[in-house]
Amino acid sequence: MPLFCDVALAVPLDMVFTYAVPPGMEPVVGGRVLVPFRQQRMSGIVVELHDRPPQVKTKKVIEALDLSPVLDEQLLKLGKWIADYYLAPMGEVFRTMLPLSAEFKRSVAYRITDQGRLALHLAGMSGSPARSKRTPEQQLVEFRVLDYLAEREGVREERLRGATRGAKTLLAGMVQKKWIAREDVSAARDAARLVKVAVLLGAEASPPLDGPEARPHTGSAKTLNANQLALIEALAASGGRVPVESLRGLDVPRTTLGTLVRRGLIKLVDEPQCFTTSKLKPRQSPFEFEFSAAQKEALAKIGEAVGSRKFAGLLLHGITGSGKTAVYLACMRQVLEQGRSSILLVPEIGLTPAVAADLHQVFGDEVAILHSGLSDAERAEQWHRIRRGAARVVAGTRSAVFAPVSDLALIIVDEEQDSSYKQEETPRYHARDVAVMRAKMAGAVVVLGSATPSLESYYNAKKNKYALVELPDRVEMRPLPEVEIIDMRQEFQETGQEQVISRKLAEEIRERLEKKEQVMVLLNRRGYSPVVLCRACGKTLQCKNCAVSMTHHKRERKMECHYCGHVERIPDKCVHCGSEYVYFVGTGSEKLEELLHGMFPQARIGRLDRDTVRGREDFEHALNALNEGALDMLVGTQMIAKGHDIHGVTLVGVVGADMALGLPDFRAAERTFQLLTQVAGRAGRGQSPGKVVLQTYFQEHYAVQFAARHDFAGFYEKELQFRAWMHYPPYSAIANVLIRSEKLDDALTWSGELGRWFEKTRHEGIRVLGPAAAPITRLKRDYRYHFILKSPSREKMNALLRAMLAEAAVRKIPRTQVIVDVDAVWLM
Ligand SMILES: [Zn+2]
Ligand SMILES: [Zn+2]
């Protein structure tokens, strides 16, 4: 056994740690070990076993937690790639990949010592544990604790305290007296689900035996009775390695196995329950698809790529309502029928109970669904199910890209442009890009699906990095809606006041309601009013943690910061000058709902935003109400625009979807175009195309114009020009380096130091902008400064970033205060 192992620990340090392996312990690469780190014990992943003595004295591994890797070779490699590409500490990457934190919740157990037994014995004779300064009551509790532990092996703290009413301090005192011992219990052991496996000795290294002649140990076979022979043959026929549990099916006495173990022909080992070669049950699915020609062609192309067992990337560009989901499910079913595995990634909001029900209908128990509503323990359970091969179809949000499936054939990323695929904390990975890399490593196929592909993906398809598959028509040839643009500046001039609902939109809504048709209205901002303004001093109410306005929430009677969640009372006077002339300015979705109620008192109106939707069920509940005709109108934020099956809406009003165009973010046009296209796709019922009324303050903006014409290609060409000219992706790699601190002085000093370092460092071809105050200068108490790096070469950019982190370490800038965000999506 090697003498040392390198362990990746989930700490914000860009390094691995070397520990000595005690004799007899067998950690495995990709498995977890428990090690001492600073004053505590931590679990980490073994990345290498070796015999190179390190420079410094090493500590010893406390315990090897896994007998076989929890991260197989490919996932380990993928994790290292993520650490390298996103400049994230490797241990933090592995922690994100493994949803097993529930298994690390270490609990404390107590057991009685010999001294404790003696004390108990003496107490039994004298009626009190021992002479002590404690009160008789305390002594009685001590007696109860000793008595309870004397009967049992290692009792968890909660149980012990529940049974004896012993306080923590009392237990600590007993530990000091050495009557009882306190120890950590590794919950990982329980959760690893070890099973007893019978191994035929001498058969381990040889391939499965396939003829009756090829019986092992033929020499000793002569002396075996019929039962023993039957058992050995069954074992040999299954490759010489079978869980003891499944041998029960043989019609032999239980003692037979024991006899064979004693005779040294079979040994029993503990193994984690994992992927077995159980035969796939053929399943007649009740779910049948009726496909258009374009859908059939897409399915054939994906099927062909999967069949070649080589990496391939496909961009499935299908307009809203073109039936992408049916194509996904059919592809995944094909993969399952071949006995291979697939993963479907969906955006945060995409995995509603209805989608889950569809998946269950098509795949039965073969599907594992990973959604945000799962507890840590449930997540861990799903992980184990996937790993042992009980579920070969996995559907889930971002982190499902790390599902430990074997024989991966296909990864589908639905709505691949969705920003929820980017994790906004360390490691700041993008699940779509990780999916592409995982498929590459596994020789699998990745399908990126969208109605409005990201610029990057469409560009890659145009450059033939991905095959482009188009679904150009809505199912059953339903026509696209007509879009009318309303210029809100003109509306202001003509009516003399700022309007939320234009005259035209009001008229169209009235018309629909009279015809008993349904309406959707989008306003991409939640709350009642986004700004509280003082007319006396002109100041606004800002969050005390962030440099942003607090939003007024009328029904919940509070002011809330949408960035950090801070809540305050509604002010009755200005916090700055005491004036009573405070005004609530602007409109959010809550106020929009109230306005519409006032204008159309008879209409039944529902609202969908983060304030009305707490979980997946609420979201679906509102959509169902709309589909069942229980609502006339649905208002809400971008949530209502996401790809869901809505079929009765003939009018979509857009009253605030262009606000992003005013933000200093180079992706603002792309996001606005995507949102407008998505929400427009909600309009239409049967063969009736529906109508979209698009109110905007940016009438001439190309994002608005192209969205109104349903012209993706036109938008794409125009936006690419802008990106090329400004050196933004896909023409340059970008990274956002954020320096943050609760102390303004530190943030200024550190960003200044790094700014000077960037200036004097030669970095050919790489543009470094900054330091500058971030658009949101203060967030969650931190003052924020940033640099933006743009580089045609990703390698050079990452090399510079690595050098910058080394410089920051030399200057003793804490690693947690320097955030490197490669391929940043959110630049605020
Ligand atoms: Zn004031
Ligand atoms: Zn805040």
XYZ file of N, CA and C in Angstrom, residues 375-543:
507
model
N -34.701 17.012 0.137
C -33.829 17.244 1.292
C -32.464 16.647 0.984
N -31.483 16.989 1.803
C -30.134 16.443 1.593
C -30.160 14.916 1.602
N -30.941 14.351 2.516
C -30.979 12.897 2.646
C -31.617 12.265 1.402
N -32.693 12.889 0.894
C -33.346 12.356 -0.306
C -32.423 12.454 -1.514
N -31.692 13.564 -1.572
C -30.759 13.757 -2.663
C -29.686 12.653 -2.643
N -29.179 12.386 -1.431
C -28.159 11.348 -1.290
C -28.732 9.984 -1.703
N -29.981 9.752 -1.354
C -30.606 8.473 -1.689
C -30.718 8.304 -3.206
N -31.155 9.385 -3.876
C -31.240 9.338 -5.338
C -29.858 9.076 -5.941
N -28.864 9.721 -5.356
C -27.492 9.552 -5.846
C -27.088 8.074 -5.782
N -27.373 7.428 -4.643
C -27.022 6.007 -4.505
C -27.808 5.144 -5.489
N -29.064 5.510 -5.700
C -29.884 4.747 -6.660
C -29.276 4.805 -8.046
N -28.859 6.005 -8.439
C -28.277 6.189 -9.766
C -26.968 5.412 -9.853
N -26.179 5.496 -8.790
C -24.860 4.887 -8.825
C -24.930 3.366 -8.912
N -25.925 2.770 -8.242
C -25.959 1.319 -8.317
C -26.737 0.849 -9.541
N -27.110 1.773 -10.422
C -27.709 1.395 -11.691
C -29.197 1.157 -11.633
N -29.836 1.535 -10.515
C -31.276 1.337 -10.398
C -32.054 2.375 -11.200
N -31.394 3.499 -11.517
C -32.040 4.525 -12.344
C -31.057 4.925 -13.433
N -31.422 4.659 -14.685
C -30.516 4.993 -15.789
C -30.940 6.235 -16.531
N -32.070 6.781 -16.125
C -32.527 8.040 -16.700
C -32.542 9.037 -15.555
N -31.823 10.158 -15.735
C -31.749 11.152 -14.680
C -32.256 12.470 -15.236
N -33.139 13.124 -14.504
C -33.594 14.445 -14.906
C -33.423 15.358 -13.724
N -32.921 16.559 -13.981
C -32.741 17.465 -12.860
C -32.160 18.787 -13.282
N -32.029 19.661 -12.273
C -31.464 20.976 -12.531
C -29.935 20.879 -12.517
N -29.311 22.045 -12.614
C -27.857 22.191 -12.764
C -26.965 21.030 -12.305
N -27.034 20.665 -11.034
C -26.046 19.722 -10.517
C -26.309 18.281 -10.967
N -27.442 18.033 -11.632
C -27.693 16.683 -12.150
C -26.668 16.308 -13.220
N -25.926 17.299 -13.712
C -24.893 16.998 -14.710
C -23.812 16.094 -14.107
N -23.751 16.033 -12.758
C -22.758 15.183 -12.100
C -23.318 13.821 -11.701
N -24.503 13.480 -12.140
C -25.114 12.209 -11.739
C -24.180 11.044 -12.088
N -23.974 10.121 -11.121
C -22.970 9.061 -11.323
C -23.498 7.897 -12.161
N -24.037 8.176 -13.327
C -24.518 7.101 -14.191
C -23.332 6.388 -14.829
N -23.540 5.142 -15.199
C -22.483 4.476 -15.951
C -22.955 4.312 -17.385
N -22.035 4.131 -18.284
C -22.323 4.001 -19.707
C -23.221 5.144 -20.191
N -22.746 6.345 -19.951
C -23.502 7.534 -20.361
C -23.535 7.630 -21.884
N -24.736 7.753 -22.445
C -24.863 7.839 -23.897
C -25.317 9.214 -24.360
N -26.103 9.903 -23.506
C -26.747 11.130 -23.985
C -26.981 12.115 -22.840
N -26.611 13.380 -23.078
C -26.994 14.448 -22.141
C -27.783 15.482 -22.936
N -28.959 15.835 -22.433
C -29.774 16.861 -23.077
C -29.845 18.063 -22.156
N -29.563 19.241 -22.695
C -29.674 20.463 -21.912
C -30.825 21.267 -22.495
N -31.965 21.267 -21.788
C -33.139 21.970 -22.285
C -33.032 23.454 -21.942
N -33.493 24.320 -22.837
C -33.388 25.781 -22.652
C -31.946 26.129 -22.283
N -31.036 25.737 -23.153
C -29.623 25.814 -22.816
C -29.143 27.243 -22.538
N -29.913 28.260 -22.981
C -29.515 29.656 -22.759
C -29.867 30.135 -21.351
N -30.579 29.324 -20.579
C -31.103 29.783 -19.288
C -29.976 30.082 -18.296
N -30.059 31.237 -17.654
C -28.949 31.643 -16.782
C -28.909 30.837 -15.486
N -29.973 30.071 -15.181
C -29.913 29.285 -13.941
C -28.923 28.118 -14.053
N -28.403 27.866 -15.246
C -27.365 26.828 -15.378
C -26.017 27.291 -14.832
N -25.885 28.613 -14.654
C -24.626 29.117 -14.133
C -24.737 29.193 -12.619
N -23.791 28.586 -11.923
C -23.812 28.662 -10.461
C -23.144 29.960 -10.036
N -23.848 30.734 -9.206
C -23.306 32.035 -8.811
C -22.585 31.968 -7.469
N -21.984 30.817 -7.167
C -21.095 30.717 -6.022
C -20.042 29.684 -6.375
N -18.960 29.645 -5.612
C -17.861 28.738 -5.926
C -18.305 27.295 -5.854
N -18.005 26.441 -6.803
C -17.355 26.725 -8.089
C -18.360 27.300 -9.083
N -17.959 28.370 -9.756
C -18.879 29.083 -10.643
C -18.951 28.439 -12.009
N -19.413 27.209 -12.039
C -19.450 26.480 -13.308
C -20.746 26.741 -14.064
N -20.711 26.488 -15.359
C -21.908 26.568 -16.183
C -22.277 25.140 -16.577
N -23.450 24.671 -16.144
C -23.798 23.258 -16.324
C -23.846 22.862 -17.801
N -24.223 23.797 -18.670
C -24.242 23.455 -20.099
C -22.827 23.137 -20.580
N -21.874 23.976 -20.203
C -20.513 23.769 -20.682
C -19.881 22.539 -20.030
N -20.252 22.292 -18.774
C -19.775 21.077 -18.110
C -20.381 19.839 -18.793
N -21.643 19.951 -19.220
C -22.303 18.833 -19.907
C -21.560 18.495 -21.196
N -21.162 19.532 -21.919
C -20.429 19.300 -23.174
C -19.107 18.591 -22.869
N -18.417 19.063 -21.823
C -17.123 18.443 -21.494
C -17.309 17.006 -21.002
N -18.358 16.774 -20.206
C -18.585 15.413 -19.707
C -18.881 14.471 -20.875
N -19.689 14.945 -21.823
C -20.001 14.121 -22.990
C -18.728 13.805 -23.770
N -17.859 14.813 -23.893
C -16.586 14.600 -24.601
C -15.776 13.496 -23.925
N -15.671 13.575 -22.609
C -14.867 12.605 -21.870
C -15.476 11.207 -21.946
N -16.818 11.141 -22.035
C -17.490 9.838 -22.016
C -17.732 9.295 -23.421
N -17.372 10.062 -24.445
C -17.692 9.638 -25.803
C -19.200 9.567 -26.000
N -19.916 10.539 -25.421
C -21.378 10.548 -25.488
C -21.852 11.705 -26.364
N -23.171 11.790 -26.503
C -23.769 12.830 -27.335
C -24.389 13.882 -26.421
N -24.176 15.159 -26.757
C -24.830 16.218 -25.995
C -25.764 16.974 -26.939
N -26.996 17.166 -26.482
C -27.985 17.907 -27.261
C -28.342 19.171 -26.494
N -28.113 20.338 -27.110
C -28.502 21.597 -26.500
C -29.786 22.044 -27.179
N -30.849 22.173 -26.397
C -32.131 22.524 -26.997
C -32.562 23.916 -26.604
N -33.161 24.666 -27.528
C -33.675 25.988 -27.194
C -34.516 26.567 -28.317
N -35.432 27.454 -27.931
C -36.140 28.255 -28.929
C -35.323 29.492 -29.254
N -34.504 29.888 -28.275
C -33.678 31.078 -28.441
C -32.274 30.748 -27.958
N -31.503 30.038 -28.780
C -30.177 29.592 -28.329
C -29.299 30.776 -27.909
N -28.376 30.511 -27.003
C -27.417 31.535 -26.619
C -26.550 31.866 -27.829
N -26.024 33.069 -27.833
C -25.139 33.472 -28.922
C -23.990 32.491 -29.074
N -23.427 32.065 -27.936
C -22.274 31.175 -27.963
C -22.616 29.856 -28.656
N -23.744 29.259 -28.284
C -24.080 27.949 -28.843
C -24.428 28.061 -30.325
N -25.162 29.107 -30.675
C -25.537 29.252 -32.092
C -24.294 29.508 -32.936
N -23.375 30.288 -32.385
C -22.115 30.568 -33.062
C -21.332 29.258 -33.280
N -21.274 28.439 -32.225
C -20.586 27.143 -32.345
C -21.228 26.259 -33.407
N -22.549 26.315 -33.485
C -23.236 25.514 -34.500
C -22.900 26.034 -35.894
N -22.886 27.355 -36.031
C -22.565 27.949 -37.334
C -21.127 27.634 -37.750
N -20.268 27.478 -36.751
C -18.869 27.142 -37.042
C -18.672 25.631 -37.136
N -19.783 24.899 -37.166
C -19.751 23.439 -37.291
C -19.133 22.700 -36.108
N -19.047 23.374 -34.959
C -18.634 22.645 -33.758
C -19.774 21.745 -33.296
N -21.008 22.200 -33.501
C -22.194 21.391 -33.230
C -22.970 21.235 -34.526
N -23.684 20.125 -34.637
C -24.604 19.975 -35.757
C -25.868 20.763 -35.421
N -26.371 21.511 -36.384
C -27.579 22.305 -36.153
C -28.799 21.536 -36.645
N -29.722 21.274 -35.719
C -30.964 20.593 -36.086
C -32.101 21.560 -35.801
N -32.923 21.849 -36.814
C -33.965 22.850 -36.614
C -35.363 22.236 -36.608
N -36.186 22.747 -35.718
C -37.629 22.435 -35.748
C -38.303 23.768 -36.063
N -38.497 24.052 -37.362
C -38.888 25.412 -37.740
C -40.365 25.724 -37.571
N -41.191 24.719 -37.336
C -42.627 24.985 -37.277
C -43.204 24.606 -35.930
N -44.265 25.300 -35.565
C -45.030 24.881 -34.401
C -45.759 23.589 -34.761
N -46.047 22.774 -33.744
C -46.748 21.518 -34.046
C -48.092 21.839 -34.688
N -48.535 20.977 -35.558
C -49.786 21.138 -36.315
C -49.821 22.456 -37.085
N -48.621 22.952 -37.431
C -48.495 24.155 -38.250
C -49.251 25.365 -37.698
N -49.302 25.474 -36.373
C -49.970 26.641 -35.801
C -49.180 27.895 -36.153
N -49.865 28.984 -36.545
C -49.150 30.195 -36.934
C -48.585 30.955 -35.733
N -47.545 31.777 -35.974
C -46.963 32.600 -34.917
C -47.810 33.852 -34.711
N -47.801 34.393 -33.501
C -48.663 35.548 -33.223
C -48.180 36.836 -33.889
N -49.122 37.727 -34.110
C -48.812 39.060 -34.606
C -48.336 39.895 -33.415
N -47.315 40.717 -33.625
C -46.801 41.542 -32.535
C -46.980 43.017 -32.872
N -47.615 43.760 -31.981
C -47.754 45.201 -32.176
C -46.914 45.921 -31.120
N -46.070 46.844 -31.597
C -45.211 47.577 -30.666
C -45.866 48.906 -30.288
N -45.911 49.204 -28.986
C -46.450 50.478 -28.511
C -45.289 51.286 -27.941
N -45.066 52.462 -28.499
C -43.994 53.333 -28.032
C -44.488 54.108 -26.807
N -43.951 53.796 -25.651
C -44.474 54.368 -24.413
C -44.072 55.826 -24.215
N -43.061 56.302 -24.934
C -42.723 57.726 -24.835
C -43.809 58.548 -25.523
N -44.268 57.998 -26.660
C -45.346 58.665 -27.383
C -46.641 58.634 -26.558
N -46.880 57.492 -25.919
C -48.054 57.346 -25.065
C -48.035 58.418 -23.968
N -46.842 58.658 -23.421
C -46.681 59.676 -22.376
C -47.008 61.069 -22.920
N -46.492 61.373 -24.117
C -46.755 62.687 -24.712
C -48.247 62.882 -24.978
N -48.894 61.844 -25.450
C -50.303 61.982 -25.826
C -51.252 62.013 -24.624
N -50.897 61.312 -23.563
C -51.815 61.260 -22.419
C -51.391 62.202 -21.308
N -50.167 62.693 -21.374
C -49.697 63.632 -20.363
C -49.282 62.980 -19.057
N -49.308 61.681 -18.971
C -48.792 61.041 -17.754
C -48.212 59.646 -18.034
N -47.346 59.271 -17.101
C -46.687 57.970 -17.200
C -47.739 56.867 -17.078
N -47.818 55.999 -18.067
C -48.824 54.942 -18.054
C -48.179 53.584 -17.778
N -48.898 52.726 -17.089
C -48.439 51.344 -16.934
C -49.060 50.502 -18.046
N -50.363 50.700 -18.232
C -51.083 49.991 -19.285
C -51.477 51.013 -20.347
N -51.019 50.817 -21.551
C -51.341 51.758 -22.623
C -52.818 51.633 -22.998
N -53.324 52.676 -23.682
C -54.735 52.659 -24.091
C -55.002 51.464 -25.009
N -54.034 51.200 -25.886
C -54.212 50.114 -26.841
C -54.307 48.752 -26.125
N -53.389 48.541 -25.172
C -53.400 47.260 -24.464
C -54.703 47.097 -23.679
N -55.158 48.177 -23.039
C -56.405 48.120 -22.267
C -57.569 47.724 -23.175
N -57.579 48.305 -24.350
C -58.651 48.019 -25.302
C -58.622 46.554 -25.751
N -57.425 46.080 -26.050
C -57.290 44.686 -26.486
C -57.705 43.716 -25.371
N -57.320 44.054 -24.134
C -57.683 43.180 -23.010
C -59.206 43.119 -22.879
N -59.831 44.301 -22.935
C -61.294 44.368 -22.787
C -61.968 43.484 -23.830
N -61.471 43.599 -25.056
C -62.029 42.818 -26.167
C -61.939 41.314 -25.888
N -60.763 40.873 -25.414
C -60.574 39.437 -25.136
C -61.498 38.966 -24.025
N -61.597 39.785 -22.964
C -62.418 39.370 -21.827
C -63.884 39.255 -22.227
N -64.308 40.170 -23.107
C -65.698 40.096 -23.576
C -65.950 38.809 -24.354
N -64.942 38.375 -25.105
C -65.079 37.134 -25.894
C -64.784 35.887 -25.061
N -64.598 36.067 -23.746
C -64.264 34.964 -22.836
C -62.953 34.283 -23.242
N -62.016 35.100 -23.715
C -60.698 34.553 -24.034
C -59.715 34.947 -22.939
N -58.529 34.293 -22.958
C -57.588 34.511 -21.854
C -56.433 35.433 -22.225
N -55.906 36.104 -21.195
C -54.866 37.113 -21.381
C -53.705 36.848 -20.423
N -52.489 37.109 -20.907
C -51.321 37.061 -20.029
C -50.628 38.411 -20.091
N -50.175 38.932 -18.922
C -49.459 40.205 -18.916
C -48.142 40.032 -18.155
N -47.070 40.395 -18.840
C -45.734 40.233 -18.257
C -45.201 41.563 -17.759
N -44.739 41.568 -16.524
C -43.971 42.709 -16.002
C -42.829 42.096 -15.209
N -41.612 42.248 -15.705
C -40.514 41.488 -15.123
C -39.903 42.162 -13.892
N -40.763 42.463 -12.911
C -40.249 43.048 -11.671
C -41.264 42.762 -10.582
N -40.840 42.112 -9.522
C -41.815 41.736 -8.500
C -41.946 42.829 -7.430
N -42.951 42.662 -6.587
C -43.211 43.643 -5.544
C -44.247 44.652 -5.999
N -44.487 45.658 -5.118
C -45.504 46.657 -5.434
C -44.855 47.877 -6.094
N -43.914 48.499 -5.380
C -43.171 49.623 -5.953
C -41.683 49.412 -5.714
N -40.889 49.616 -6.734
C -39.450 49.351 -6.575
C -38.683 50.468 -5.874
N -39.255 51.658 -5.734
C -38.503 52.781 -5.175
C -39.368 53.571 -4.189
N -38.739 53.943 -3.067
C -39.380 54.892 -2.158
C -38.551 56.171 -2.196
N -39.199 57.260 -2.590
C -38.471 58.500 -2.840
C -38.975 59.597 -1.912
N -38.017 60.375 -1.384
C -38.404 61.517 -0.555
C -38.456 62.764 -1.432
N -39.601 63.445 -1.431
C -39.728 64.636 -2.272
C -38.970 65.823 -1.675
N -38.680 65.775 -0.369
C -37.994 66.896 0.264
C -36.491 66.874 -0.009
N -35.865 65.695 0.205
C -34.413 65.666 0.041
C -33.990 64.887 -1.191
N -34.908 64.200 -1.854
C -34.585 63.514 -3.107
C -33.909 62.178 -2.919
N -33.752 61.747 -1.652
C -33.068 60.469 -1.433
C -34.057 59.304 -1.448
N -33.535 58.120 -1.679
C -34.390 56.933 -1.696
C -34.053 56.059 -0.498
N -34.944 55.124 -0.203
C -34.676 54.192 0.893
C -33.825 53.043 0.354
N -32.596 52.956 0.872
C -31.682 51.921 0.400
C -31.570 50.813 1.446
N -31.218 49.626 0.964
C -30.951 48.520 1.874
C -29.726 48.853 2.701
